[in-house]
């Protein structure tokens, strides 16, 4: 009878320990996924926000320089140099736009970029309009960057939660081990006293 009771208790403990082990493995997998998401957010923040923001700055510099060259066209006596400078700035603008288009763009960015490209192609809008489009793109960069930071904070909070759950499970395992050791020593003591009688 005692053997059956002991076997039943050991089975319960084994099932409980198996469940705790499964939970620990699941938590570990979730934590790994959370860390991968965090890494993705940081890479995206760099590749899709920081670098393009710098490119937008350079784009505005080239647009401004091109505008200055066009305004001073009548004063410039060296027409070949004038054309070479315009060609240089146009190529730089085109390459920066192509590079910017390859990044992840939200719908607002796509709209403002299309407007900017139209204004640069038709040359009908002023430098001010082109720079306003660039300013809008830079503001969108900031907004999307803040959203990525929030996603990163969420991933970090998830990792903290998973770590806390692992700590709680480790404490439960420790309590179970102490409980098993305590009950086995109680059984030994009582069986020794039983043999003395």
Coordinates of N, CA and C in Angstrom, one line a residue:
X1 N 0.8 -1.2 0.0 CA 0.0 0.0 0.0 C 0.9 1.3 0.0
X2 N 1.9 1.3 0.8 CA 2.8 2.4 0.9 C 3.5 2.6 -0.5
X3 N 3.8 1.5 -1.1 CA 4.5 1.5 -2.4 C 3.6 2.1 -3.4
X4 N 2.4 1.8 -3.4 CA 1.4 2.4 -4.4 C 1.3 3.9 -4.2
X5 N 1.2 4.3 -2.9 CA 1.1 5.7 -2.5 C 2.4 6.4 -3.0
X6 N 3.5 5.8 -2.7 CA 4.8 6.4 -3.1 C 4.9 6.6 -4.6
X7 N 4.5 5.5 -5.3 CA 4.5 5.6 -6.8 C 3.6 6.7 -7.4
X8 N 2.4 6.8 -6.7 CA 1.5 7.8 -7.2 C 2.1 9.2 -7.0
X9 N 2.7 9.4 -5.8 CA 3.3 10.7 -5.5 C 4.5 11.0 -6.5
X10 N 5.3 10.0 -6.8 CA 6.4 10.2 -7.7 C 6.0 10.5 -9.1
X11 N 4.9 9.9 -9.5 CA 4.3 10.1 -10.8 C 3.8 11.6 -10.9
X12 N 3.1 12.1 -9.9 CA 2.7 13.4 -9.8 C 3.8 14.4 -9.9
X13 N 4.9 14.1 -9.1 CA 6.0 15.0 -9.1 C 6.7 15.0 -10.5
X14 N 6.8 13.8 -11.1 CA 7.5 13.7 -12.4 C 6.7 14.5 -13.5
X15 N 5.3 14.3 -13.4 CA 4.5 15.1 -14.4 C 4.7 16.6 -14.2
X16 N 4.7 17.0 -12.9 CA 4.8 18.4 -12.6 C 6.2 18.9 -13.1
X17 N 7.2 18.2 -12.8 CA 8.6 18.6 -13.3 C 8.7 18.6 -14.8
X18 N 8.0 17.7 -15.5 CA 8.0 17.7 -16.9 C 7.3 18.9 -17.5
X19 N 6.1 19.3 -16.8 CA 5.4 20.5 -17.3 C 6.3 21.7 -17.1
X20 N 7.0 21.8 -15.9 CA 7.9 22.9 -15.7 C 9.0 23.0 -16.7
X21 N 9.5 21.8 -17.0 CA 10.6 21.7 -18.1 C 10.1 22.2 -19.4
X22 N 8.9 21.8 -19.8 CA 8.3 22.2 -21.1 C 8.0 23.7 -21.1
X23 N 7.6 24.2 -19.9 CA 7.4 25.7 -19.9 C 8.7 26.4 -20.0
X24 N 9.7 25.9 -19.4 CA 11.0 26.6 -19.4 C 11.5 26.6 -20.9
X25 N 11.4 25.5 -21.6 CA 11.8 25.4 -23.0 C 11.0 26.4 -23.8
X26 N 9.7 26.4 -23.6 CA 8.8 27.3 -24.4 C 9.2 28.8 -24.1
X27 N 9.5 29.1 -22.9 CA 9.9 30.5 -22.5 C 11.2 30.8 -23.2
X28 N 12.1 29.9 -23.2 CA 13.4 30.1 -23.8 C 13.2 30.4 -25.3
X29 N 12.4 29.6 -26.0 CA 12.1 29.8 -27.4 C 11.5 31.2 -27.7
X30 N 10.6 31.6 -26.8 CA 9.9 32.9 -27.0 C 10.9 34.0 -26.7
X31 N 11.8 33.8 -25.8 CA 12.8 34.8 -25.5 C 13.8 35.0 -26.7
X32 N 14.2 33.9 -27.3 CA 15.0 33.9 -28.5 C 14.3 34.7 -29.6
X33 N 13.0 34.4 -29.8 CA 12.3 35.1 -30.8 C 12.2 36.6 -30.5
X34 N 12.0 36.9 -29.3 CA 11.9 38.3 -28.9 C 13.3 39.1 -29.2
X35 N 14.4 38.4 -28.9 CA 15.7 39.0 -29.2 C 15.9 39.2 -30.7
X36 N 15.4 38.2 -31.5 CA 15.5 38.4 -32.9 C 14.7 39.5 -33.4
X37 N 13.5 39.7 -32.8 CA 12.7 40.9 -33.2 C 13.4 42.2 -32.8
X38 N 14.0 42.2 -31.7 CA 14.7 43.4 -31.2 C 15.9 43.7 -32.2
X39 N 16.6 42.7 -32.5 CA 17.7 42.9 -33.5 C 17.2 43.4 -34.8
X40 N 16.1 42.9 -35.3 CA 15.5 43.3 -36.5 C 15.1 44.8 -36.4
X41 N 14.5 45.2 -35.3 CA 14.2 46.6 -35.1 C 15.4 47.5 -35.2
X42 N 16.5 47.1 -34.5 CA 17.6 47.9 -34.5 C 18.3 48.0 -35.9
X43 N 18.3 46.9 -36.6 CA 18.9 46.9 -38.0 C 18.0 47.8 -38.9
X44 N 16.7 47.7 -38.8 CA 15.8 48.5 -39.6 C 15.9 50.0 -39.2
X45 N 16.1 50.2 -37.9 CA 16.2 51.6 -37.5 C 17.5 52.2 -38.2
X46 N 18.5 51.5 -38.3 CA 19.8 51.9 -38.9 C 19.6 52.0 -40.4
X47 N 19.2 50.9 -41.0 CA 19.2 50.8 -42.5 C 18.0 51.6 -43.1
X48 N 16.9 51.7 -42.5 CA 15.7 52.3 -43.1 C 15.4 53.7 -42.5
X49 N 16.0 54.1 -41.5 CA 15.7 55.4 -40.9 C 17.0 56.3 -40.8
X50 N 18.0 55.8 -40.2 CA 19.2 56.7 -40.0 C 19.9 57.0 -41.3
X51 N 20.3 56.0 -42.0 CA 21.0 56.2 -43.3 C 20.2 57.0 -44.3
X52 N 18.9 56.7 -44.5 CA 18.1 57.5 -45.4 C 17.9 59.0 -44.9
X53 N 17.9 59.2 -43.6 CA 17.8 60.5 -43.1 C 19.0 61.3 -43.5
X54 N 20.2 60.7 -43.4 CA 21.4 61.3 -43.8 C 21.4 61.6 -45.3
X55 N 20.9 60.6 -46.1 CA 20.8 60.8 -47.5 C 19.8 62.0 -47.9
X56 N 18.7 62.1 -47.1 CA 17.8 63.2 -47.4 C 18.5 64.6 -47.1
X57 N 19.4 64.6 -46.1 CA 20.1 65.8 -45.9 C 21.0 66.1 -47.1
X58 N 21.8 65.1 -47.6 CA 22.6 65.4 -48.7 C 21.8 65.7 -50.0
X59 N 20.6 65.1 -50.1 CA 19.8 65.5 -51.2 C 19.4 67.0 -51.1
X60 N 19.0 67.4 -50.0 CA 18.7 68.8 -49.8 C 19.9 69.7 -50.1
X61 N 21.1 69.3 -49.8 CA 22.3 70.1 -50.1 C 22.5 70.2 -51.6
X62 N 22.3 69.1 -52.3 CA 22.4 69.1 -53.8 C 21.3 69.9 -54.4
X63 N 20.1 69.8 -53.9 CA 19.0 70.7 -54.5 C 19.3 72.1 -54.3
X64 N 19.8 72.5 -53.1 CA 20.1 73.9 -52.9 C 21.3 74.3 -53.8
X65 N 22.3 73.5 -53.9 CA 23.5 73.9 -54.7 C 23.0 74.0 -56.2
X66 N 22.2 73.2 -56.7 CA 21.7 73.2 -58.0 C 20.9 74.5 -58.2
X67 N 20.1 74.9 -57.2 CA 19.3 76.1 -57.3 C 20.2 77.3 -57.4
X68 N 21.3 77.3 -56.6 CA 22.2 78.5 -56.6 C 22.9 78.6 -58.0
X69 N 23.2 77.4 -58.6 CA 23.8 77.4 -59.9 C 22.9 78.0 -60.9
X70 N 21.6 77.6 -60.9 CA 20.6 78.0 -61.8 C 20.3 79.5 -61.7
X71 N 20.3 80.0 -60.4 CA 20.1 81.4 -60.2 C 21.2 82.3 -60.7
X72 N 22.4 81.8 -60.6 CA 23.6 82.5 -61.1 C 24.0 82.2 -62.5
X73 N 23.2 81.6 -63.3 CA 23.5 81.1 -64.6 C 23.8 82.3 -65.5
X74 N 23.1 83.4 -65.4 CA 23.3 84.6 -66.2 C 24.7 85.2 -65.9
X75 N 25.1 85.1 -64.7 CA 26.4 85.8 -64.3 C 27.6 84.9 -64.6
X76 N 27.3 83.6 -64.8 CA 28.4 82.7 -65.1 C 28.9 82.8 -66.5
X77 N 30.2 83.1 -66.7 CA 30.7 83.2 -68.1 C 31.2 81.8 -68.6
X78 N 31.5 80.9 -67.7 CA 32.0 79.6 -68.2 C 30.8 78.6 -68.2
X79 N 30.2 78.5 -69.4 CA 29.0 77.7 -69.6 C 29.3 76.2 -69.5
X80 N 30.5 75.8 -69.9 CA 30.8 74.4 -69.8 C 30.9 74.0 -68.3
X81 N 31.6 74.7 -67.6 CA 31.7 74.5 -66.1 C 30.3 74.5 -65.5
X82 N 29.5 75.4 -65.9 CA 28.1 75.5 -65.4 C 27.4 74.2 -65.7
X83 N 27.5 73.7 -66.9 CA 26.8 72.5 -67.2 C 27.3 71.3 -66.5
X84 N 28.7 71.2 -66.3 CA 29.3 70.1 -65.6 C 28.8 70.1 -64.1
X85 N 28.7 71.3 -63.5 CA 28.3 71.3 -62.1 C 26.8 70.9 -62.0
X86 N 26.0 71.3 -63.0 CA 24.6 70.9 -63.0 C 24.5 69.4 -63.1
X87 N 25.2 68.9 -64.0 CA 25.2 67.4 -64.3 C 25.7 66.6 -63.0
X88 N 26.7 67.2 -62.4 CA 27.2 66.5 -61.1 C 26.1 66.5 -60.1
X89 N 25.4 67.6 -59.9 CA 24.3 67.7 -58.8 C 23.1 66.8 -59.3
X90 N 22.8 66.8 -60.5 CA 21.7 66.0 -61.0 C 21.9 64.5 -60.8
X91 N 23.2 64.1 -61.1 CA 23.5 62.7 -60.9 C 23.5 62.3 -59.4
X92 N 24.0 63.2 -58.6 CA 24.0 63.0 -57.1 C 22.6 62.9 -56.6
X93 N 21.7 63.8 -57.1 CA 20.3 63.7 -56.7 C 19.6 62.4 -57.1
X94 N 19.9 62.1 -58.4 CA 19.3 60.8 -58.9 C 19.8 59.6 -58.1
X95 N 21.1 59.5 -57.8 CA 21.6 58.3 -57.1 C 21.0 58.3 -55.7
X96 N 20.9 59.5 -55.0 CA 20.4 59.5 -53.7 C 18.9 59.1 -53.7
X97 N 18.1 59.5 -54.7 CA 16.7 59.1 -54.7 C 16.6 57.6 -55.0
X98 N 17.4 57.1 -55.9 CA 17.4 55.6 -56.1 C 17.7 54.8 -54.9
X99 N 18.7 55.3 -54.2 CA 19.1 54.7 -52.9 C 18.0 54.7 -51.9
X100 N 17.4 55.9 -51.8 CA 16.3 56.1 -50.8 C 15.1 55.2 -51.2
X101 N 14.8 55.0 -52.5 CA 13.7 54.2 -52.9 C 13.9 52.7 -52.5
X102 N 15.1 52.3 -52.3 CA 15.4 50.9 -52.0 C 15.1 50.6 -50.5
X103 N 15.0 51.6 -49.7 CA 14.7 51.3 -48.3 C 13.2 51.1 -48.1
X104 N 12.9 50.6 -46.9 CA 11.4 50.4 -46.5 C 10.8 51.8 -46.4
X105 N 9.7 52.0 -47.2 CA 9.0 53.2 -47.2 C 7.5 53.0 -46.8
X106 N 7.0 53.8 -45.9 CA 5.6 53.8 -45.6 C 4.9 54.6 -46.7
X107 N 3.5 54.4 -46.7 CA 2.8 55.0 -47.8 C 2.9 56.5 -47.9
X108 N 3.0 57.2 -46.8 CA 3.2 58.7 -46.8 C 4.6 59.0 -47.5
X109 N 5.6 58.2 -47.2 CA 6.9 58.5 -47.8 C 6.8 58.3 -49.3
X110 N 6.1 57.3 -49.7 CA 6.0 57.0 -51.1 C 5.4 58.2 -51.9
X111 N 4.3 58.8 -51.2 CA 3.6 59.9 -51.8 C 4.5 61.1 -51.9
X112 N 5.2 61.5 -50.8 CA 6.0 62.6 -50.8 C 7.2 62.5 -51.8
X113 N 7.7 61.2 -51.8 CA 8.9 61.0 -52.7 C 8.4 61.1 -54.2
X114 N 7.2 60.7 -54.5 CA 6.7 60.8 -55.9 C 6.5 62.3 -56.2
X115 N 6.0 63.1 -55.3 CA 5.9 64.5 -55.5 C 7.2 65.2 -55.7
X116 N 8.2 64.8 -54.9 CA 9.5 65.3 -55.0 C 10.1 65.0 -56.4
X117 N 10.0 63.8 -56.8 CA 10.5 63.4 -58.1 C 9.9 64.1 -59.2
X118 N 8.6 64.4 -59.1 CA 7.9 65.1 -60.2 C 8.4 66.6 -60.2
X119 N 8.6 67.1 -59.0 CA 9.1 68.5 -59.0 C 10.5 68.6 -59.5
X120 N 11.3 67.6 -59.3 CA 12.7 67.7 -59.8 C 12.7 67.4 -61.3
X121 N 11.8 66.6 -61.8 CA 11.8 66.3 -63.2 C 11.3 67.4 -64.1
X122 N 10.3 68.1 -63.6 CA 9.6 69.1 -64.4 C 10.3 70.5 -64.2
X123 N 11.0 70.6 -63.1 CA 11.7 71.9 -62.7 C 10.6 73.0 -62.7
X124 N 9.4 72.7 -62.5 CA 8.4 73.8 -62.4 C 8.2 74.3 -61.0
X125 N 8.6 73.5 -60.0 CA 8.4 74.0 -58.6 C 9.8 74.6 -58.2
X126 N 9.6 75.5 -57.2 CA 10.8 76.2 -56.7 C 11.6 75.3 -55.8
X127 N 12.8 75.8 -55.5 CA 13.6 75.1 -54.5 C 12.9 74.9 -53.2
X128 N 12.1 75.9 -52.8 CA 11.4 75.9 -51.6 C 10.4 74.7 -51.5
X129 N 9.7 74.5 -52.6 CA 8.7 73.3 -52.7 C 9.5 72.0 -52.6
X130 N 10.6 71.9 -53.3 CA 11.4 70.6 -53.2 C 11.9 70.4 -51.7
X131 N 12.3 71.5 -51.1 CA 12.8 71.4 -49.7 C 11.7 71.1 -48.8
X132 N 10.5 71.6 -49.0 CA 9.3 71.3 -48.2 C 9.0 69.8 -48.3
X133 N 9.1 69.2 -49.5 CA 8.9 67.8 -49.7 C 9.9 67.0 -48.9
X134 N 11.2 67.5 -49.0 CA 12.2 66.8 -48.2 C 12.0 66.9 -46.7
X135 N 11.5 68.0 -46.2 CA 11.2 68.2 -44.8 C 10.1 67.2 -44.4
X136 N 9.1 67.1 -45.2 CA 8.0 66.1 -44.9 C 8.6 64.7 -44.8
X137 N 9.5 64.4 -45.8 CA 10.1 63.0 -45.7 C 10.9 62.8 -44.5
X138 N 11.6 63.9 -44.0 CA 12.4 63.8 -42.8 C 11.5 63.6 -41.6
X139 N 10.4 64.3 -41.6 CA 9.5 64.2 -40.4 C 8.9 62.8 -40.4
X140 N 8.6 62.2 -41.5 CA 8.1 60.8 -41.6 C 9.2 59.9 -41.1
X141 N 10.4 60.1 -41.5 CA 11.5 59.3 -41.0 C 11.5 59.3 -39.5
X142 N 11.4 60.4 -38.9 CA 11.4 60.5 -37.4 C 10.2 59.8 -36.8
X143 N 9.0 59.9 -37.4 CA 7.9 59.2 -36.8 C 8.0 57.7 -36.9
X144 N 8.5 57.2 -38.1 CA 8.6 55.8 -38.2 C 9.7 55.3 -37.3
X145 N 10.8 56.1 -37.1 CA 11.9 55.7 -36.2 C 11.4 55.6 -34.8
X146 N 10.5 56.5 -34.4 CA 9.9 56.4 -33.0 C 9.0 55.1 -32.9
X147 N 8.3 54.8 -33.9 CA 7.5 53.5 -33.9 C 8.4 52.3 -33.8
X148 N 9.6 52.3 -34.4 CA 10.5 51.2 -34.3 C 11.1 51.1 -32.9
X149 N 11.3 52.3 -32.3 CA 11.8 52.3 -30.9 C 10.8 51.7 -30.0
X150 N 9.5 52.1 -30.2 CA 8.4 51.5 -29.4 C 8.4 50.0 -29.5
X151 N 8.5 49.5 -30.8 CA 8.6 48.0 -31.0 C 9.7 47.4 -30.2
X152 N 10.9 48.1 -30.2 CA 12.0 47.6 -29.5 C 11.8 47.5 -28.0
X153 N 11.1 48.6 -27.5 CA 10.8 48.6 -26.1 C 9.9 47.5 -25.7
X154 N 8.9 47.2 -26.6 CA 8.0 46.1 -26.4 C 8.7 44.7 -26.4
X155 N 9.7 44.6 -27.3 CA 10.5 43.3 -27.3 C 11.3 43.2 -26.0
X156 N 11.9 44.3 -25.6 CA 12.6 44.2 -24.3 C 11.8 43.9 -23.1
X157 N 10.6 44.5 -23.1 CA 9.7 44.2 -22.0 C 9.2 42.7 -22.0
X158 N 9.1 42.2 -23.2 CA 8.8 40.7 -23.4 C 9.9 39.9 -22.8
X159 N 11.1 40.3 -23.1 CA 12.3 39.5 -22.6 C 12.4 39.5 -21.1
X160 N 12.0 40.7 -20.6 CA 12.0 40.8 -19.1 C 11.0 39.9 -18.5
X161 N 9.8 39.8 -19.1 CA 8.8 39.0 -18.6 C 9.2 37.5 -18.7
X162 N 9.8 37.1 -19.8 CA 10.3 35.7 -20.0 C 11.3 35.4 -18.9
X163 N 12.2 36.3 -18.7 CA 13.3 36.1 -17.7 C 12.6 35.9 -16.3
X164 N 11.6 36.7 -16.0 CA 10.9 36.6 -14.7 C 10.2 35.3 -14.6
X165 N 9.6 34.8 -15.6 CA 8.9 33.5 -15.6 C 10.0 32.4 -15.4
X166 N 11.1 32.5 -16.0 CA 12.1 31.5 -15.8 C 12.6 31.5 -14.4
X167 N 12.8 32.7 -13.8 CA 13.2 32.7 -12.4 C 12.1 32.1 -11.5
X168 N 10.9 32.4 -11.7 CA 9.8 31.8 -10.9 C 9.8 30.3 -11.1
X169 N 10.0 29.8 -12.3 CA 10.0 28.3 -12.5 C 11.2 27.7 -11.8
X170 N 12.4 28.4 -11.8 CA 13.5 27.9 -11.1 C 13.3 27.8 -9.6
X171 N 12.6 28.8 -9.1 CA 12.3 28.8 -7.6 C 11.3 27.6 -7.3
X172 N 10.3 27.4 -8.2 CA 9.4 26.3 -8.0 C 10.1 25.0 -8.0
X173 N 11.1 24.8 -9.0 CA 11.9 23.6 -9.0 C 12.7 23.4 -7.7
X174 N 13.3 24.5 -7.3 CA 14.0 24.4 -6.0 C 13.2 24.0 -4.8
X175 N 12.0 24.6 -4.8 CA 11.0 24.2 -3.7 C 10.7 22.7 -3.8
X176 N 10.4 22.3 -5.0 CA 10.1 20.8 -5.2 C 11.2 19.9 -4.8
X177 N 12.4 20.3 -5.1 CA 13.6 19.5 -4.8 C 13.7 19.4 -3.3
X178 N 13.6 20.6 -2.6 CA 13.7 20.6 -1.1 C 12.6 19.8 -0.5
X179 N 11.4 19.9 -1.1 CA 10.2 19.1 -0.6 C 10.5 17.6 -0.8
X180 N 11.1 17.2 -1.9 CA 11.4 15.8 -2.2 C 12.4 15.3 -1.2
X181 N 13.5 16.1 -1.0 CA 14.5 15.7 0.0 C 14.0 15.6 1.4
X182 N 13.1 16.5 1.8 CA 12.5 16.5 3.1 C 11.7 15.3 3.3
X183 N 10.8 15.0 2.4 CA 9.9 13.8 2.5 C 10.7 12.5 2.5
X184 N 11.8 12.5 1.7 CA 12.6 11.2 1.8 C 13.3 11.0 3.1
X185 N 13.7 12.1 3.7 CA 14.4 12.0 5.0 C 13.4 11.7 6.1
X186 N 12.2 12.2 6.0 CA 11.1 11.8 7.0 C 10.8 10.4 6.9
X187 N 10.7 9.8 5.6 CA 10.4 8.4 5.5 C 11.5 7.6 6.0
X188 N 12.8 8.0 5.9 CA 13.9 7.2 6.4 C 13.9 7.2 7.9
X189 N 13.6 8.3 8.5 CA 13.6 8.4 10.0 C 12.5 7.5 10.6
X190 N 11.3 7.6 10.0 CA 10.2 6.8 10.5 C 10.4 5.3 10.3
X191 N 11.0 5.0 9.2 CA 11.3 3.5 8.9 C 12.4 3.0 9.9
X192 N 13.3 3.8 10.2 CA 14.3 3.4 11.2 C 13.7 3.2 12.6
X193 N 12.8 4.1 13.0 CA 12.1 4.0 14.3 C 11.2 2.7 14.3
X194 N 10.7 2.5 13.1 CA 9.8 1.3 13.0 C 10.6 0.0 13.2
X195 N 11.8 -0.1 12.7 CA 12.6 -1.2 12.8 C 13.1 -1.4 14.2
X196 N 13.2 -0.4 15.0 CA 13.7 -0.5 16.4 C 12.7 -1.2 17.3
X197 N 11.4 -1.1 17.0 CA 10.4 -1.7 17.9 C 10.4 -3.1 17.7

